[in-house]
CSV table of C-alpha atoms in Angstrom, one decimal:
chain,number,residue,atom,x,y,z
S,1,ASP,CA,0.0,0.0,0.0
S,2,ALA,CA,1.5,3.3,-1.1
S,3,GLY,CA,-0.2,5.4,1.6
S,4,ILE,CA,2.5,7.9,2.0
S,5,THR,CA,5.3,8.3,-0.5
S,6,GLN,CA,8.5,10.3,-0.2
S,7,SER,CA,10.8,11.3,-3.0
S,8,PRO,CA,13.7,11.1,-3.6
S,9,ARG,CA,14.9,8.3,-1.3
S,10,TYR,CA,18.5,9.6,-1.6
S,11,LYS,CA,19.8,13.0,-2.5
S,12,ILE,CA,23.2,14.6,-2.6
S,13,THR,CA,23.4,18.3,-3.1
S,14,GLU,CA,25.9,21.1,-2.8
S,15,THR,CA,26.0,23.8,-0.2
S,16,GLY,CA,24.0,26.7,-1.2
S,17,ARG,CA,21.7,24.9,-3.6
S,18,GLN,CA,17.9,24.8,-3.2
S,19,VAL,CA,16.4,21.4,-2.9
S,20,THR,CA,12.9,20.2,-2.5
S,21,LEU,CA,11.8,17.0,-0.8
S,22,MET,CA,8.4,15.7,-1.8
S,23,CYS,CA,5.7,14.0,0.3
S,24,HIS,CA,2.5,12.6,-1.1
S,25,GLN,CA,-0.3,10.8,0.8
S,26,THR,CA,-3.3,8.9,-0.5
S,27,TRP,CA,-5.4,8.8,2.7
S,28,SER,CA,-6.6,12.5,2.8
S,29,HIS,CA,-5.4,12.8,6.4
S,30,SER,CA,-5.7,16.3,7.6
S,31,TYR,CA,-2.4,16.5,9.4
S,32,MET,CA,1.0,16.3,7.8
S,33,PHE,CA,4.4,16.7,9.4
S,34,TRP,CA,8.1,16.9,8.5
S,35,TYR,CA,10.7,15.6,10.9
S,36,ARG,CA,14.4,15.3,10.7
S,37,GLN,CA,16.2,12.3,12.3
S,38,ASP,CA,19.7,12.8,13.7
S,39,LEU,CA,21.7,10.6,16.0
S,40,GLY,CA,21.4,11.7,19.6
S,41,HIS,CA,18.5,14.0,18.8
S,42,GLY,CA,15.8,11.6,17.8
S,43,LEU,CA,13.2,13.1,15.6
S,44,ARG,CA,12.7,16.8,15.6
S,45,LEU,CA,9.7,18.5,14.1
S,46,ILE,CA,10.5,21.0,11.3
S,47,TYR,CA,7.0,22.1,10.1
S,48,TYR,CA,3.5,20.8,10.2
S,49,SER,CA,0.2,21.4,8.6
S,50,ALA,CA,-3.3,21.0,9.9
S,51,ALA,CA,-5.0,21.3,6.5
S,52,ALA,CA,-4.4,22.6,3.1
S,53,ASP,CA,-3.1,26.2,3.2
S,54,ILE,CA,-2.5,26.0,7.0
S,55,THR,CA,1.1,25.4,8.0
S,56,ASP,CA,3.1,26.2,11.2
S,57,LYS,CA,6.6,26.0,12.5
S,58,GLY,CA,7.9,23.2,14.6
S,59,GLU,CA,11.0,22.9,16.7
S,60,VAL,CA,13.7,23.5,14.1
S,61,PRO,CA,12.2,25.5,11.1
S,62,ASP,CA,15.1,27.7,10.2
S,63,GLY,CA,16.3,27.2,6.7
S,64,TYR,CA,13.2,25.4,5.6
S,65,VAL,CA,10.1,26.4,3.7
S,66,VAL,CA,6.9,24.4,3.3
S,67,SER,CA,3.6,24.7,1.3
S,68,ARG,CA,0.4,22.8,1.2
S,69,SER,CA,-1.8,23.9,-1.7
S,70,LYS,CA,-3.4,20.4,-1.9
S,71,THR,CA,-4.3,18.1,1.0
S,72,GLU,CA,-2.3,15.2,-0.4
S,73,ASN,CA,1.1,17.0,-1.0
S,74,PHE,CA,3.4,18.6,1.5
S,75,PRO,CA,6.8,19.5,0.0
S,76,LEU,CA,9.7,20.6,2.1
S,77,THR,CA,12.2,23.1,0.5
S,78,LEU,CA,15.7,23.8,1.8
S,79,GLU,CA,16.2,27.3,0.4
S,80,SER,CA,20.0,27.3,0.6
S,81,ALA,CA,21.3,24.0,1.8
S,82,THR,CA,23.9,23.8,4.5
S,83,ARG,CA,26.0,20.9,5.8
S,84,SER,CA,24.1,21.0,9.1
S,85,GLN,CA,21.0,20.0,7.1
S,86,THR,CA,22.5,16.6,6.2
S,87,SER,CA,20.0,14.3,7.8
S,88,VAL,CA,17.2,11.8,7.2
S,89,TYR,CA,13.9,13.5,6.6
S,90,PHE,CA,10.6,11.8,7.4
S,91,CYS,CA,7.2,12.9,6.4
S,92,ALA,CA,4.2,11.8,8.4
S,93,THR,CA,0.5,12.0,8.4
S,94,SER,CA,-2.2,11.8,11.0
S,95,ARG,CA,-6.0,11.8,10.8
S,96,GLY,CA,-6.0,13.6,14.1
S,97,GLY,CA,-8.1,12.7,17.1
S,98,LEU,CA,-7.2,11.2,20.5
S,99,GLY,CA,-4.9,8.2,20.4
S,100,TYR,CA,-4.2,8.2,16.7
S,101,GLY,CA,-0.5,8.0,16.0
S,102,TYR,CA,1.3,8.9,12.9
S,103,ASN,CA,2.0,7.1,9.6
S,104,PHE,CA,5.5,7.6,8.4
S,105,GLY,CA,7.0,7.7,5.0
S,106,SER,CA,10.2,5.8,4.1
S,107,GLY,CA,12.3,8.8,4.5
S,108,THR,CA,14.7,10.8,2.4
S,109,ARG,CA,18.4,10.6,3.1
S,110,LEU,CA,19.9,14.0,2.3
S,111,THR,CA,23.6,14.7,2.1
S,112,VAL,CA,24.8,18.2,1.7
S,113,VAL,CA,28.5,18.4,0.5
R,1,ALA,CA,6.5,22.6,27.2
R,2,GLN,CA,6.5,18.9,26.6
R,3,ARG,CA,9.6,16.8,26.7
R,4,VAL,CA,10.4,13.1,26.4
R,5,THR,CA,13.6,11.5,27.8
R,6,GLN,CA,14.9,8.1,26.9
R,7,PRO,CA,18.0,7.8,29.2
R,8,GLU,CA,19.5,4.7,27.4
R,9,LYS,CA,21.0,5.2,24.0
R,10,LEU,CA,22.0,1.6,23.6
R,11,LEU,CA,20.6,-1.5,25.2
R,12,SER,CA,22.0,-5.0,24.7
R,13,VAL,CA,20.2,-8.1,25.9
R,14,PHE,CA,20.4,-11.9,25.3
R,15,LYS,CA,17.7,-13.7,23.5
R,16,GLY,CA,15.1,-14.9,26.0
R,17,ALA,CA,16.0,-12.3,28.6
R,18,PRO,CA,13.6,-9.6,29.7
R,19,VAL,CA,14.0,-6.1,28.2
R,20,GLU,CA,12.8,-2.8,29.5
R,21,LEU,CA,13.2,0.5,27.7
R,22,LYS,CA,12.8,3.6,29.9
R,23,CYS,CA,10.8,6.6,28.9
R,24,ASN,CA,10.1,9.6,31.1
R,25,TYR,CA,8.1,12.6,30.1
R,26,SER,CA,7.3,16.1,31.3
R,27,TYR,CA,3.9,17.6,30.4
R,28,SER,CA,1.5,19.6,32.6
R,29,GLY,CA,-1.7,18.1,31.2
R,30,SER,CA,-2.9,14.6,30.3
R,31,PRO,CA,-0.6,13.3,27.5
R,32,GLU,CA,-1.1,10.8,24.8
R,33,LEU,CA,1.9,8.4,24.8
R,34,PHE,CA,3.2,6.2,22.1
R,35,TRP,CA,6.1,3.8,21.3
R,36,TYR,CA,7.4,3.7,17.8
R,37,VAL,CA,9.8,1.1,16.4
R,38,GLN,CA,12.2,1.5,13.4
R,39,TYR,CA,13.8,-1.7,12.1
R,40,SER,CA,16.9,-1.4,10.1
R,41,ARG,CA,16.4,0.8,7.1
R,42,GLN,CA,12.7,0.8,7.4
R,43,ARG,CA,10.1,3.5,8.2
R,44,LEU,CA,8.9,4.1,11.7
R,45,GLN,CA,6.0,2.0,12.8
R,46,LEU,CA,3.6,2.5,15.6
R,47,LEU,CA,4.2,-0.2,18.2
R,48,LEU,CA,2.0,0.8,21.1
R,49,ARG,CA,-0.3,3.7,22.2
R,50,HIS,CA,-1.2,3.9,25.9
R,51,ILE,CA,-4.8,4.8,25.2
R,52,SER,CA,-5.6,1.4,23.8
R,53,ARG,CA,-3.7,-0.6,26.5
R,54,GLU,CA,-2.8,-3.2,23.9
R,55,SER,CA,0.1,-5.7,23.7
R,56,ILE,CA,1.9,-5.9,20.4
R,57,LYS,CA,4.6,-8.4,19.6
R,58,GLY,CA,4.7,-9.3,23.3
R,59,PHE,CA,5.5,-5.7,24.3
R,60,THR,CA,3.5,-3.8,26.9
R,61,ALA,CA,3.8,-0.3,28.4
R,62,ASP,CA,2.1,1.2,31.4
R,63,LEU,CA,1.6,4.8,31.9
R,64,ASN,CA,2.6,5.9,35.4
R,65,LYS,CA,1.4,9.4,35.9
R,66,GLY,CA,3.0,9.6,39.4
R,67,GLU,CA,6.4,8.9,38.0
R,68,THR,CA,5.7,10.5,34.6
R,69,SER,CA,7.0,7.3,32.9
R,70,PHE,CA,5.9,5.1,30.1
R,71,HIS,CA,8.4,2.3,30.1
R,72,LEU,CA,8.3,-0.4,27.4
R,73,LYS,CA,8.7,-4.0,28.5
R,74,LYS,CA,8.9,-7.5,27.0
R,75,PRO,CA,9.5,-10.6,29.2
R,76,PHE,CA,11.4,-12.6,26.6
R,77,ALA,CA,13.4,-10.7,23.9
R,78,GLN,CA,13.7,-12.2,20.4
R,79,GLU,CA,16.4,-11.5,17.8
R,80,GLU,CA,13.8,-9.8,15.6
R,81,ASP,CA,13.3,-7.2,18.4
R,82,SER,CA,16.6,-5.6,17.5
R,83,ALA,CA,15.7,-2.1,16.3
R,84,MET,CA,15.5,1.5,17.3
R,85,TYR,CA,12.7,2.4,19.7
R,86,TYR,CA,11.2,5.9,20.2
R,87,CYS,CA,9.0,7.1,22.9
R,88,ALA,CA,6.7,9.9,21.8
R,89,LEU,CA,4.2,12.2,23.5
R,90,SER,CA,1.3,14.2,22.1
R,91,GLY,CA,0.0,17.1,24.2
R,92,GLY,CA,-3.4,17.2,22.4
R,93,ASP,CA,-2.4,19.4,19.5
R,94,TYR,CA,-1.6,16.4,17.3
R,95,LYS,CA,2.1,17.3,17.3
R,96,LEU,CA,4.3,14.4,18.5
R,97,SER,CA,7.5,15.1,20.6
R,98,PHE,CA,10.0,12.2,20.4
R,99,GLY,CA,12.7,11.1,22.7
R,100,ALA,CA,16.2,10.6,21.4
R,101,GLY,CA,15.6,6.8,20.8
R,102,THR,CA,17.1,3.6,22.2
R,103,THR,CA,18.9,1.1,20.0
R,104,VAL,CA,18.2,-2.4,21.1
R,105,THR,CA,20.4,-5.3,20.2
R,106,VAL,CA,19.3,-8.8,21.0
R,107,ARG,CA,22.1,-11.3,21.0
R,108,ALA,CA,21.7,-15.0,20.3
């Protein structure tokens, strides 16, 4: 089941370049999230969205931009990539409501050189 | 502010031995707590949520509000339990805060 698809799976980019990570869901869940996973830090929330055209900052938003023009898509853009943004990025969705967890994508491993 | 602490980065146990992963949280209200598991090179999967009081793959977790803990336990570890485990908390706004994770290795 596709459910939630992230692309690309792997990306190498140079410092200063703009790069966009894609996230697509087929469930029509209201909530979508972007996390970065780093050793020793666990998962940290970058941005989230409660619905189309509604986005908000998470714990570590600096250097990132998001948009959500359609419910099913939630792209994450690194405006000018830095080495500190080398990480694994996970997109997640939730239908909301008490007790519902998240559904995670397979992740994008981004390396900034 | 909400915070999740997993004090153990690494945990190594022998097959058949009990395993306990610690999770402590700080939150002023009534939290929703979860355990997620990530097997090697796979996506994170929901393992347990305290609200359903279920047992998955032999794992259980009890919410102790007095000690603000949500420790994960399994009486007999299996090799396939080797993975990264994350404790997570939701404060009711549908955002999850994760701990730093515990890597579990089960030795034969």
